[in-house]
Every structure is written in C-alpha cells, then in structure tokens.
Amino acid sequence: MSARPPIRIDLRSDTVTRPTHAMRAAMHAAEVGDDVYGDDPTVNRLQAYAAERFGYAAALFASSGTQTNLLALLAHCGRGDEYIVGQEAHTYKYEGGGAAVLGSIQPQPLTNQADGSIALGDIAAAIKPDDFHFARSRLLTLENTIGGRVLPPAYVQAAISLAHERGLATHLDGARICNAAVKQGVELKQAVAGFDSVSVCLSKGLGAPVGSVLCGDKDFIKSALRWRKMLGGGMRQAGSLAAAGLYALENNILRLAEDHANAQMLASGLQQIAALQVQPPQTNILYADIPSAACTGLEKHLLGRGILARVTPHMRMVTHLDVSRADIDEVIATFQHYFDTWQAASE
C-alpha cells in the first residue's frame, strides 16, 4: 500500500501556521530575562506595544487565548458572579468551562443572532436584579470575529453602552480582532473602543507560534497578573516567544487581507459545485454544507492529494499565511474532481 502524500495544505485552522524565517530570526535574537520578576525586556516591549496599539494603559502576555480570556473573567468577576455570553462564544463553548470550574463564575449563555451578535433585548432581560436569590451580573463578553463574522460597529457600541449603563463591565474575546479591523478598514484602537478589556490572540492569523495578550487598565492587569501566577501561567525566559508575538503585531496585520481574499476565492470556486451550499465569507473563515454521504470519501480524496481539512456536513475551512493563491486553485480543483466523480456515481 502506498504511503499517504505529505500534508501540503492545511485548512483546519489559522492556528496551524508556522513561523516565517524572519520571525524565527527575531525569536533567535530576542533578549530574555525572568518574566516572573518582570525582567524580560522582550516581554515588556511586547506588552507595552500591544497596550499602545489597542489603546489601553497596560497589557499582559500569556500562553493562550483561553488563558487570557480566563484571566479577564477572573479579574472582572468574583465567586457567585455571572457573565453574559453568546451560546456560540469561545469563552462559553470551547474553553472547558474554566470560568465555572476555576472561578465559580456562572455563565449566562444567550442565543447568537445570524450576524454573531446577541440581541440587545436579550442582554437587558438577562441582567439580574440586585437580589440575593440571583447570581450577580457583572460582565458582558462579546467575540469579534465570531465564526468569521464581523460584529457591526454600531451594534458593538450599543451593547457596550447598555452594559455600562446597567453597571456591567465589558470584555472582548478578540482572538481574531485584527481580522475584524482589517475587514472594516479601521485602526485597532477603534475596533476595540469602549471595552474594558480585550484578549488578542497572536497565534492565529498573525502567525506567531504561541501566545496571547490581554489589555486593560493598570489595576485590571495587576489583578490578571496575580491570577496568571495562580494558574501556573508565569513564564521565565519568555522573550523568545514574545519576540514572535511582537513581530506578528508589527508585520502581519495588514497582510490578513490576503487571507480574506483567498477565502473569497475559495468560496467562489466551491460555489460552482452544485452539491455544495457555500456561505460567502467575511474574513478568513468559510463554511460549506456538504452531503453527509460524501464526507468520508471527500476527506480521503483530499488527504490523498496532501490537503488536510475537517470534513463534516457543515464544513469549516480557514485560510492563513501558509495557504497561497496557488493552493486555493488546487483545493478548488480537488473538490471539483471529487464531486464530478461522486455525482456521476450517484446518478
């Protein structure tokens, strides 16, 4: 039996990117120190740069977006408090229930609308009265982008205003906030304006191998730093990792437009296949509805040509800096070949 071809194109996520030669050079040359003592100069530069770019007083480097989101929830809420969140949100659905398990913070999940938002009326109705029968509503969390969808700016500001008027703090899971800013053509500060805190992932479309930054005011970051230590997130000579994140923020934001264009090109090609229903992407994430009977064969067909993807009836594909325009052409051709054969066999 012949060996499977090596994987050349990976569409599972933008977390699979690998550091470029220039990023590796920056990591190799990074000055380091003990960051638990606050002595790592490269970590300090990253934190200062991130805070400035996003318009906050301070920032904190952590190992992952899951950790920065958890640090934010722990810093904003206490035991018995509640945070309001979308059913589809990463902080609620995909982070292991960390807020409840580790912080005794109750999530109040609400239905996400088709555009990824949470209806303002639903948010208002979910905020609990000041009564000891209820968990204390303390925080509204939004996510931008969510499933590749960019939240409308007017909605974001309305949600922030509602939360603040009702005494809630606001946190943004901005794992792909740079994608949102590029899509909207706005500065990073404008994309996060009004949020009390924001988590920014460096290891997705920005291409760093690991890491996320949490931004907020100085007292908030001081609290988050204590929680990071308690959770085992204090790193020592972390400058090599921070250098990758700094390089990503300095060099890889505007190029996200290439990923968006490639996702549009992929969607346009797949829309020509009659068996598929393709949702037009807004950023670098697209979804295609595929006949269940075709999924197993399609996954094998893709693997046989060195293309790795999670093939499900509601299939997600993600473009990133390791996927070129030529790769997109190849993916489209591979899908077309498979479904030409599959359709003929089905008739």
mmCIF file of C-alpha atoms in Angstrom:
data_model
loop_
_atom_site.group_PDB
_atom_site.id
_atom_site.type_symbol
_atom_site.label_atom_id
_atom_site.label_comp_id
_atom_site.label_asym_id
_atom_site.label_seq_id
_atom_site.Cartn_x
_atom_site.Cartn_y
_atom_site.Cartn_z
ATOM 1 C CA MET A 1 0.000 0.000 0.000
ATOM 2 C CA SER A 2 1.428 3.357 -0.993
ATOM 3 C CA ALA A 3 2.174 5.925 1.710
ATOM 4 C CA ARG A 4 -0.092 8.938 2.077
ATOM 5 C CA PRO A 5 1.360 12.089 0.482
ATOM 6 C CA PRO A 6 2.757 14.635 2.944
ATOM 7 C CA ILE A 7 0.366 17.363 4.019
ATOM 8 C CA ARG A 8 0.998 20.476 1.930
ATOM 9 C CA ILE A 9 -2.202 22.455 2.513
ATOM 10 C CA ASP A 10 -3.859 22.618 5.939
ATOM 11 C CA LEU A 11 -7.323 24.199 6.063
ATOM 12 C CA ARG A 12 -8.301 23.150 9.590
ATOM 13 C CA SER A 13 -7.498 26.475 11.266
ATOM 14 C CA ASP A 14 -5.228 29.502 11.184
ATOM 15 C CA THR A 15 -3.636 28.126 14.366
ATOM 16 C CA VAL A 16 -1.569 25.749 12.219
ATOM 17 C CA THR A 17 0.675 28.477 10.797
ATOM 18 C CA ARG A 18 4.417 28.120 11.241
ATOM 19 C CA PRO A 19 6.871 30.931 11.989
ATOM 20 C CA THR A 20 8.446 32.508 8.926
ATOM 21 C CA HIS A 21 12.217 32.770 8.591
ATOM 22 C CA ALA A 22 12.057 36.427 9.603
ATOM 23 C CA MET A 23 10.004 35.607 12.688
ATOM 24 C CA ARG A 24 12.398 32.806 13.628
ATOM 25 C CA ALA A 25 15.301 35.233 13.287
ATOM 26 C CA ALA A 26 13.558 37.679 15.636
ATOM 27 C CA MET A 27 12.987 34.869 18.128
ATOM 28 C CA HIS A 28 16.619 33.777 17.913
ATOM 29 C CA ALA A 29 17.886 37.306 18.537
ATOM 30 C CA ALA A 30 15.490 38.135 21.381
ATOM 31 C CA GLU A 31 16.817 39.486 24.661
ATOM 32 C CA VAL A 32 15.488 37.472 27.579
ATOM 33 C CA GLY A 33 15.152 37.751 31.319
ATOM 34 C CA ASP A 34 12.962 36.322 34.064
ATOM 35 C CA ASP A 35 9.449 37.496 33.290
ATOM 36 C CA VAL A 36 8.050 36.397 36.670
ATOM 37 C CA TYR A 37 10.345 39.066 38.111
ATOM 38 C CA GLY A 38 9.276 41.426 35.334
ATOM 39 C CA ASP A 39 12.812 41.344 33.944
ATOM 40 C CA ASP A 40 12.290 40.042 30.420
ATOM 41 C CA PRO A 41 12.854 43.047 28.136
ATOM 42 C CA THR A 42 11.218 41.490 25.092
ATOM 43 C CA VAL A 43 8.069 40.536 27.008
ATOM 44 C CA ASN A 44 7.952 44.067 28.393
ATOM 45 C CA ARG A 45 8.283 45.530 24.892
ATOM 46 C CA LEU A 46 5.508 43.294 23.586
ATOM 47 C CA GLN A 47 3.182 44.267 26.425
ATOM 48 C CA ALA A 48 3.884 47.972 26.014
ATOM 49 C CA TYR A 49 3.473 47.796 22.234
ATOM 50 C CA ALA A 50 0.217 45.844 22.440
ATOM 51 C CA ALA A 51 -1.222 48.242 25.006
ATOM 52 C CA GLU A 52 -0.357 51.212 22.791
ATOM 53 C CA ARG A 53 -1.686 49.648 19.576
ATOM 54 C CA PHE A 54 -5.018 48.736 21.150
ATOM 55 C CA GLY A 55 -5.378 51.889 23.218
ATOM 56 C CA TYR A 56 -5.056 50.577 26.767
ATOM 57 C CA ALA A 57 -2.896 51.518 29.725
ATOM 58 C CA ALA A 58 -1.356 48.077 30.172
ATOM 59 C CA ALA A 59 -1.159 44.575 28.732
ATOM 60 C CA LEU A 60 -0.180 41.077 29.855
ATOM 61 C CA PHE A 61 1.403 38.284 27.806
ATOM 62 C CA ALA A 62 0.055 34.769 28.386
ATOM 63 C CA SER A 63 0.370 31.379 26.779
ATOM 64 C CA SER A 64 -3.003 31.233 25.014
ATOM 65 C CA GLY A 65 -6.261 32.972 24.248
ATOM 66 C CA THR A 66 -8.055 30.544 26.554
ATOM 67 C CA GLN A 67 -5.823 31.734 29.378
ATOM 68 C CA THR A 68 -6.189 35.464 28.642
ATOM 69 C CA ASN A 69 -9.970 35.069 28.452
ATOM 70 C CA LEU A 70 -9.998 33.204 31.757
ATOM 71 C CA LEU A 71 -7.758 35.832 33.360
ATOM 72 C CA ALA A 72 -10.206 38.503 32.221
ATOM 73 C CA LEU A 73 -13.206 36.663 33.643
ATOM 74 C CA LEU A 74 -11.430 36.085 36.958
ATOM 75 C CA ALA A 75 -10.293 39.710 37.168
ATOM 76 C CA HIS A 76 -13.740 41.096 36.357
ATOM 77 C CA CYS A 77 -15.863 38.667 38.398
ATOM 78 C CA GLY A 78 -15.828 37.039 41.812
ATOM 79 C CA ARG A 79 -17.284 33.808 43.183
ATOM 80 C CA GLY A 80 -21.027 33.756 42.627
ATOM 81 C CA ASP A 81 -20.891 36.431 39.948
ATOM 82 C CA GLU A 82 -22.241 35.959 36.451
ATOM 83 C CA TYR A 83 -21.053 36.815 32.965
ATOM 84 C CA ILE A 84 -23.376 37.192 29.986
ATOM 85 C CA VAL A 85 -22.130 35.458 26.856
ATOM 86 C CA GLY A 86 -23.256 34.084 23.499
ATOM 87 C CA GLN A 87 -24.091 30.398 23.097
ATOM 88 C CA GLU A 88 -21.565 30.185 20.256
ATOM 89 C CA ALA A 89 -18.834 32.125 22.052
ATOM 90 C CA HIS A 90 -15.457 30.532 22.587
ATOM 91 C CA THR A 91 -15.346 31.569 26.254
ATOM 92 C CA TYR A 92 -18.548 29.641 26.894
ATOM 93 C CA LYS A 93 -18.462 26.719 24.469
ATOM 94 C CA TYR A 94 -14.833 25.851 23.804
ATOM 95 C CA GLU A 95 -12.793 26.697 26.902
ATOM 96 C CA GLY A 96 -13.603 23.747 29.108
ATOM 97 C CA GLY A 97 -15.948 25.613 31.450
ATOM 98 C CA GLY A 98 -12.932 27.245 33.064
ATOM 99 C CA ALA A 99 -14.807 30.228 34.472
ATOM 100 C CA ALA A 100 -17.228 27.961 36.333
ATOM 101 C CA VAL A 101 -14.704 25.297 37.314
ATOM 102 C CA LEU A 102 -11.848 27.551 38.398
ATOM 103 C CA GLY A 103 -13.587 30.825 39.232
ATOM 104 C CA SER A 104 -17.056 29.780 40.436
ATOM 105 C CA ILE A 105 -18.376 32.269 37.882
ATOM 106 C CA GLN A 106 -21.771 31.463 36.409
ATOM 107 C CA PRO A 107 -22.178 31.841 32.653
ATOM 108 C CA GLN A 108 -25.488 33.182 31.372
ATOM 109 C CA PRO A 109 -25.461 32.000 27.726
ATOM 110 C CA LEU A 110 -27.736 33.737 25.231
ATOM 111 C CA THR A 111 -28.607 32.918 21.638
ATOM 112 C CA ASN A 112 -26.322 34.417 18.999
ATOM 113 C CA GLN A 113 -28.105 36.075 16.091
ATOM 114 C CA ALA A 114 -27.268 35.244 12.463
ATOM 115 C CA ASP A 115 -24.658 38.031 12.350
ATOM 116 C CA GLY A 116 -22.970 36.758 15.522
ATOM 117 C CA SER A 117 -24.409 39.428 17.803
ATOM 118 C CA ILE A 118 -26.508 38.929 20.927
ATOM 119 C CA ALA A 119 -29.800 40.801 20.763
ATOM 120 C CA LEU A 120 -29.745 43.880 22.977
ATOM 121 C CA GLY A 121 -33.151 42.978 24.360
ATOM 122 C CA ASP A 122 -31.860 39.560 25.374
ATOM 123 C CA ILE A 123 -28.885 41.144 27.139
ATOM 124 C CA ALA A 124 -31.098 43.587 29.010
ATOM 125 C CA ALA A 125 -33.504 40.848 30.058
ATOM 126 C CA ALA A 126 -30.679 38.617 31.313
ATOM 127 C CA ILE A 127 -29.197 41.184 33.708
ATOM 128 C CA LYS A 128 -30.270 40.101 37.191
ATOM 129 C CA PRO A 129 -31.805 42.452 39.767
ATOM 130 C CA ASP A 130 -29.906 43.211 42.955
ATOM 131 C CA ASP A 131 -31.398 40.342 44.929
ATOM 132 C CA PHE A 132 -29.592 37.641 46.877
ATOM 133 C CA HIS A 133 -31.642 34.981 45.102
ATOM 134 C CA PHE A 134 -29.663 35.630 41.924
ATOM 135 C CA ALA A 135 -26.085 35.478 40.799
ATOM 136 C CA ARG A 136 -24.680 38.988 40.441
ATOM 137 C CA SER A 137 -24.500 40.094 36.814
ATOM 138 C CA ARG A 138 -21.039 41.614 36.445
ATOM 139 C CA LEU A 139 -19.775 41.258 32.894
ATOM 140 C CA LEU A 140 -20.814 41.205 29.246
ATOM 141 C CA THR A 141 -18.469 39.326 26.916
ATOM 142 C CA LEU A 142 -18.590 39.598 23.144
ATOM 143 C CA GLU A 143 -16.451 37.948 20.479
ATOM 144 C CA ASN A 144 -15.137 39.571 17.305
ATOM 145 C CA THR A 145 -14.870 37.903 14.900
ATOM 146 C CA ILE A 146 -17.248 35.057 15.790
ATOM 147 C CA GLY A 147 -17.278 32.187 13.315
ATOM 148 C CA GLY A 148 -15.550 34.539 10.891
ATOM 149 C CA ARG A 149 -18.359 37.107 11.156
ATOM 150 C CA VAL A 150 -17.504 40.713 11.982
ATOM 151 C CA LEU A 151 -19.812 42.334 14.510
ATOM 152 C CA PRO A 152 -21.424 45.547 13.195
ATOM 153 C CA PRO A 153 -19.684 48.555 14.833
ATOM 154 C CA ALA A 154 -22.957 50.292 15.701
ATOM 155 C CA TYR A 155 -24.162 47.158 17.464
ATOM 156 C CA VAL A 156 -20.908 46.826 19.419
ATOM 157 C CA GLN A 157 -21.144 50.372 20.732
ATOM 158 C CA ALA A 158 -24.818 49.926 21.616
ATOM 159 C CA ALA A 159 -24.051 46.723 23.532
ATOM 160 C CA ILE A 160 -21.169 48.369 25.393
ATOM 161 C CA SER A 161 -23.353 51.343 26.303
ATOM 162 C CA LEU A 162 -26.141 49.077 27.537
ATOM 163 C CA ALA A 163 -23.753 47.075 29.689
ATOM 164 C CA HIS A 164 -22.082 50.127 31.204
ATOM 165 C CA GLU A 165 -25.415 51.837 31.879
ATOM 166 C CA ARG A 166 -26.517 48.746 33.782
ATOM 167 C CA GLY A 167 -23.294 48.548 35.790
ATOM 168 C CA LEU A 168 -21.611 45.720 33.892
ATOM 169 C CA ALA A 169 -18.006 45.648 32.746
ATOM 170 C CA THR A 170 -17.270 44.546 29.166
ATOM 171 C CA HIS A 171 -14.710 42.116 27.792
ATOM 172 C CA LEU A 172 -13.958 41.350 24.155
ATOM 173 C CA ASP A 173 -12.647 37.986 23.093
ATOM 174 C CA GLY A 174 -10.653 39.447 20.221
ATOM 175 C CA ALA A 175 -8.952 36.246 19.124
ATOM 176 C CA ARG A 176 -9.310 37.494 15.541
ATOM 177 C CA ILE A 177 -9.912 41.186 16.223
ATOM 178 C CA CYS A 178 -7.151 42.083 13.769
ATOM 179 C CA ASN A 179 -9.122 40.311 11.040
ATOM 180 C CA ALA A 180 -12.158 42.363 12.012
ATOM 181 C CA ALA A 181 -10.195 45.628 11.934
ATOM 182 C CA VAL A 182 -8.697 44.837 8.526
ATOM 183 C CA LYS A 183 -12.098 43.871 7.147
ATOM 184 C CA GLN A 184 -13.647 47.117 8.394
ATOM 185 C CA GLY A 185 -10.652 49.243 7.424
ATOM 186 C CA VAL A 186 -10.291 50.735 10.908
ATOM 187 C CA GLU A 187 -7.456 51.165 13.379
ATOM 188 C CA LEU A 188 -7.091 48.574 16.129
ATOM 189 C CA LYS A 189 -7.964 51.162 18.781
ATOM 190 C CA GLN A 190 -11.224 51.892 17.003
ATOM 191 C CA ALA A 191 -12.088 48.203 16.684
ATOM 192 C CA VAL A 192 -11.926 47.703 20.484
ATOM 193 C CA ALA A 193 -13.020 51.153 21.654
ATOM 194 C CA GLY A 194 -15.184 51.093 24.771
ATOM 195 C CA PHE A 195 -14.350 47.595 26.001
ATOM 196 C CA ASP A 196 -12.881 47.438 29.494
ATOM 197 C CA SER A 197 -10.603 44.625 28.379
ATOM 198 C CA VAL A 198 -9.677 42.730 25.245
ATOM 199 C CA SER A 199 -7.889 39.450 24.590
ATOM 200 C CA VAL A 200 -5.844 39.320 21.367
ATOM 201 C CA CYS A 201 -4.525 36.026 20.007
ATOM 202 C CA LEU A 202 -1.090 36.144 18.376
ATOM 203 C CA SER A 203 -1.003 32.529 17.174
ATOM 204 C CA LYS A 204 -3.853 32.538 14.676
ATOM 205 C CA GLY A 205 -3.750 34.633 11.505
ATOM 206 C CA LEU A 206 -0.898 36.746 12.859
ATOM 207 C CA GLY A 207 1.322 33.681 12.643
ATOM 208 C CA ALA A 208 3.119 33.536 15.996
ATOM 209 C CA PRO A 209 3.704 30.001 17.309
ATOM 210 C CA VAL A 210 2.110 30.650 20.709
ATOM 211 C CA GLY A 211 0.682 33.374 22.886
ATOM 212 C CA SER A 212 -1.990 35.968 23.503
ATOM 213 C CA VAL A 213 -2.101 39.404 25.102
ATOM 214 C CA LEU A 214 -4.706 40.772 27.485
ATOM 215 C CA CYS A 215 -5.203 44.538 27.523
ATOM 216 C CA GLY A 216 -6.909 46.733 30.130
ATOM 217 C CA ASP A 217 -6.241 49.404 32.722
ATOM 218 C CA LYS A 218 -3.361 49.069 35.170
ATOM 219 C CA ASP A 219 -5.383 47.807 38.128
ATOM 220 C CA PHE A 220 -7.119 45.234 35.944
ATOM 221 C CA ILE A 221 -3.821 43.942 34.542
ATOM 222 C CA LYS A 222 -2.353 43.828 38.060
ATOM 223 C CA SER A 223 -5.230 41.572 39.094
ATOM 224 C CA ALA A 224 -4.856 39.467 35.947
ATOM 225 C CA LEU A 225 -1.132 39.068 36.643
ATOM 226 C CA ARG A 226 -1.896 37.627 40.067
ATOM 227 C CA TRP A 227 -4.397 35.204 38.544
ATOM 228 C CA ARG A 228 -1.878 34.222 35.851
ATOM 229 C CA LYS A 229 0.629 33.275 38.541
ATOM 230 C CA MET A 230 -2.015 31.303 40.453
ATOM 231 C CA LEU A 231 -2.948 29.386 37.309
ATOM 232 C CA GLY A 232 0.670 28.424 36.642
ATOM 233 C CA GLY A 233 0.972 30.825 33.727
ATOM 234 C CA GLY A 234 4.084 32.637 34.887
ATOM 235 C CA MET A 235 6.872 32.044 32.374
ATOM 236 C CA ARG A 236 10.558 32.681 32.919
ATOM 237 C CA GLN A 237 12.747 33.488 29.883
ATOM 238 C CA ALA A 238 9.721 34.026 27.665
ATOM 239 C CA GLY A 239 11.312 36.657 25.446
ATOM 240 C CA SER A 240 11.812 34.249 22.555
ATOM 241 C CA LEU A 241 8.054 33.651 22.438
ATOM 242 C CA ALA A 242 7.265 37.315 22.980
ATOM 243 C CA ALA A 243 9.557 38.239 20.084
ATOM 244 C CA ALA A 244 7.388 36.191 17.759
ATOM 245 C CA GLY A 245 4.278 37.979 19.005
ATOM 246 C CA LEU A 246 5.927 41.371 18.650
ATOM 247 C CA TYR A 247 6.994 40.552 15.102
ATOM 248 C CA ALA A 248 3.444 39.423 14.332
ATOM 249 C CA LEU A 249 1.886 42.662 15.555
ATOM 250 C CA GLU A 250 4.443 44.792 13.757
ATOM 251 C CA ASN A 251 4.388 42.961 10.416
ATOM 252 C CA ASN A 252 1.441 40.617 9.918
ATOM 253 C CA ILE A 253 -1.730 42.624 10.471
ATOM 254 C CA LEU A 254 -2.271 44.236 7.071
ATOM 255 C CA ARG A 255 -1.416 41.011 5.255
ATOM 256 C CA LEU A 256 -4.571 39.452 6.742
ATOM 257 C CA ALA A 257 -6.343 40.992 3.748
ATOM 258 C CA GLU A 258 -4.625 38.332 1.610
ATOM 259 C CA ASP A 259 -6.233 35.590 3.695
ATOM 260 C CA HIS A 260 -9.627 37.256 3.309
ATOM 261 C CA ALA A 261 -9.166 37.460 -0.463
ATOM 262 C CA ASN A 262 -8.129 33.808 -0.610
ATOM 263 C CA ALA A 263 -11.208 32.794 1.378
ATOM 264 C CA GLN A 264 -13.379 34.714 -1.083
ATOM 265 C CA MET A 265 -11.646 32.989 -3.981
ATOM 266 C CA LEU A 266 -12.135 29.578 -2.390
ATOM 267 C CA ALA A 267 -15.808 30.293 -1.765
ATOM 268 C CA SER A 268 -16.321 31.464 -5.352
ATOM 269 C CA GLY A 269 -14.759 28.282 -6.706
ATOM 270 C CA LEU A 270 -16.701 25.951 -4.433
ATOM 271 C CA GLN A 271 -19.961 27.741 -5.251
ATOM 272 C CA GLN A 272 -19.641 26.340 -8.780
ATOM 273 C CA ILE A 273 -20.118 22.812 -7.419
ATOM 274 C CA ALA A 274 -23.833 22.011 -7.451
ATOM 275 C CA ALA A 275 -23.681 19.609 -4.486
ATOM 276 C CA LEU A 276 -22.358 22.282 -2.118
ATOM 277 C CA GLN A 277 -24.001 25.191 -0.353
ATOM 278 C CA VAL A 278 -21.305 27.748 0.434
ATOM 279 C CA GLN A 279 -21.698 30.700 2.776
ATOM 280 C CA PRO A 280 -19.820 33.784 1.498
ATOM 281 C CA PRO A 281 -17.027 34.517 3.997
ATOM 282 C CA GLN A 282 -16.463 37.899 5.599
ATOM 283 C CA THR A 283 -12.884 37.230 6.693
ATOM 284 C CA ASN A 284 -10.717 34.101 6.533
ATOM 285 C CA ILE A 285 -13.279 31.517 7.675
ATOM 286 C CA LEU A 286 -15.837 29.977 5.353
ATOM 287 C CA TYR A 287 -18.444 27.260 5.747
ATOM 288 C CA ALA A 288 -19.781 24.815 3.193
ATOM 289 C CA ASP A 289 -22.708 22.449 3.613
ATOM 290 C CA ILE A 290 -21.792 19.061 2.142
ATOM 291 C CA PRO A 291 -23.971 15.965 1.612
ATOM 292 C CA SER A 292 -23.347 13.601 4.534
ATOM 293 C CA ALA A 293 -22.831 10.691 2.167
ATOM 294 C CA ALA A 294 -19.923 12.489 0.527
ATOM 295 C CA CYS A 295 -17.943 13.420 3.625
ATOM 296 C CA THR A 296 -15.858 10.292 4.241
ATOM 297 C CA GLY A 297 -14.856 9.950 0.615
ATOM 298 C CA LEU A 298 -14.054 13.647 0.292
ATOM 299 C CA GLU A 299 -11.777 13.609 3.321
ATOM 300 C CA LYS A 300 -9.847 10.634 1.921
ATOM 301 C CA HIS A 301 -9.676 12.269 -1.502
ATOM 302 C CA LEU A 302 -8.257 15.469 -0.023
ATOM 303 C CA LEU A 303 -5.712 13.577 2.079
ATOM 304 C CA GLY A 304 -4.632 11.667 -0.987
ATOM 305 C CA ARG A 305 -3.598 14.978 -2.501
ATOM 306 C CA GLY A 306 -1.912 16.354 0.597
ATOM 307 C CA ILE A 307 -4.826 18.530 1.727
ATOM 308 C CA LEU A 308 -5.864 18.348 5.388
ATOM 309 C CA ALA A 309 -9.330 19.511 6.432
ATOM 310 C CA ARG A 310 -12.089 18.601 8.864
ATOM 311 C CA VAL A 311 -14.783 17.314 6.528
ATOM 312 C CA THR A 312 -18.246 17.416 8.106
ATOM 313 C CA PRO A 313 -21.725 18.133 6.741
ATOM 314 C CA HIS A 314 -21.223 21.744 7.905
ATOM 315 C CA MET A 315 -17.569 22.091 6.983
ATOM 316 C CA ARG A 316 -15.315 24.916 8.163
ATOM 317 C CA MET A 317 -12.253 25.942 6.139
ATOM 318 C CA VAL A 318 -9.757 28.580 7.212
ATOM 319 C CA THR A 319 -7.221 30.429 5.081
ATOM 320 C CA HIS A 320 -3.976 31.736 6.555
ATOM 321 C CA LEU A 321 -0.436 32.816 5.727
ATOM 322 C CA ASP A 322 0.648 29.254 4.861
ATOM 323 C CA VAL A 323 -2.085 28.925 2.208
ATOM 324 C CA SER A 324 -1.211 30.587 -1.107
ATOM 325 C CA ARG A 325 -3.358 31.589 -4.044
ATOM 326 C CA ALA A 326 -1.981 28.580 -5.939
ATOM 327 C CA ASP A 327 -3.027 26.359 -3.034
ATOM 328 C CA ILE A 328 -6.562 27.715 -3.326
ATOM 329 C CA ASP A 329 -6.635 26.821 -7.013
ATOM 330 C CA GLU A 330 -5.525 23.298 -6.142
ATOM 331 C CA VAL A 331 -8.147 22.899 -3.413
ATOM 332 C CA ILE A 332 -10.931 24.027 -5.745
ATOM 333 C CA ALA A 333 -9.764 21.638 -8.477
ATOM 334 C CA THR A 334 -9.572 18.760 -5.982
ATOM 335 C CA PHE A 335 -13.106 19.401 -4.736
ATOM 336 C CA GLN A 336 -14.376 19.680 -8.299
ATOM 337 C CA HIS A 337 -12.745 16.401 -9.343
ATOM 338 C CA TYR A 338 -14.169 14.563 -6.362
ATOM 339 C CA PHE A 339 -17.716 15.832 -6.794
ATOM 340 C CA ASP A 340 -17.710 15.248 -10.545
ATOM 341 C CA THR A 341 -16.954 11.603 -9.803
ATOM 342 C CA TRP A 342 -19.298 11.413 -6.813
ATOM 343 C CA GLN A 343 -22.198 12.953 -8.728
ATOM 344 C CA ALA A 344 -21.738 10.577 -11.643
ATOM 345 C CA ALA A 345 -21.698 7.582 -9.297
ATOM 346 C CA SER A 346 -24.866 8.832 -7.575
ATOM 347 C CA GLU A 347 -26.901 9.076 -10.769
#
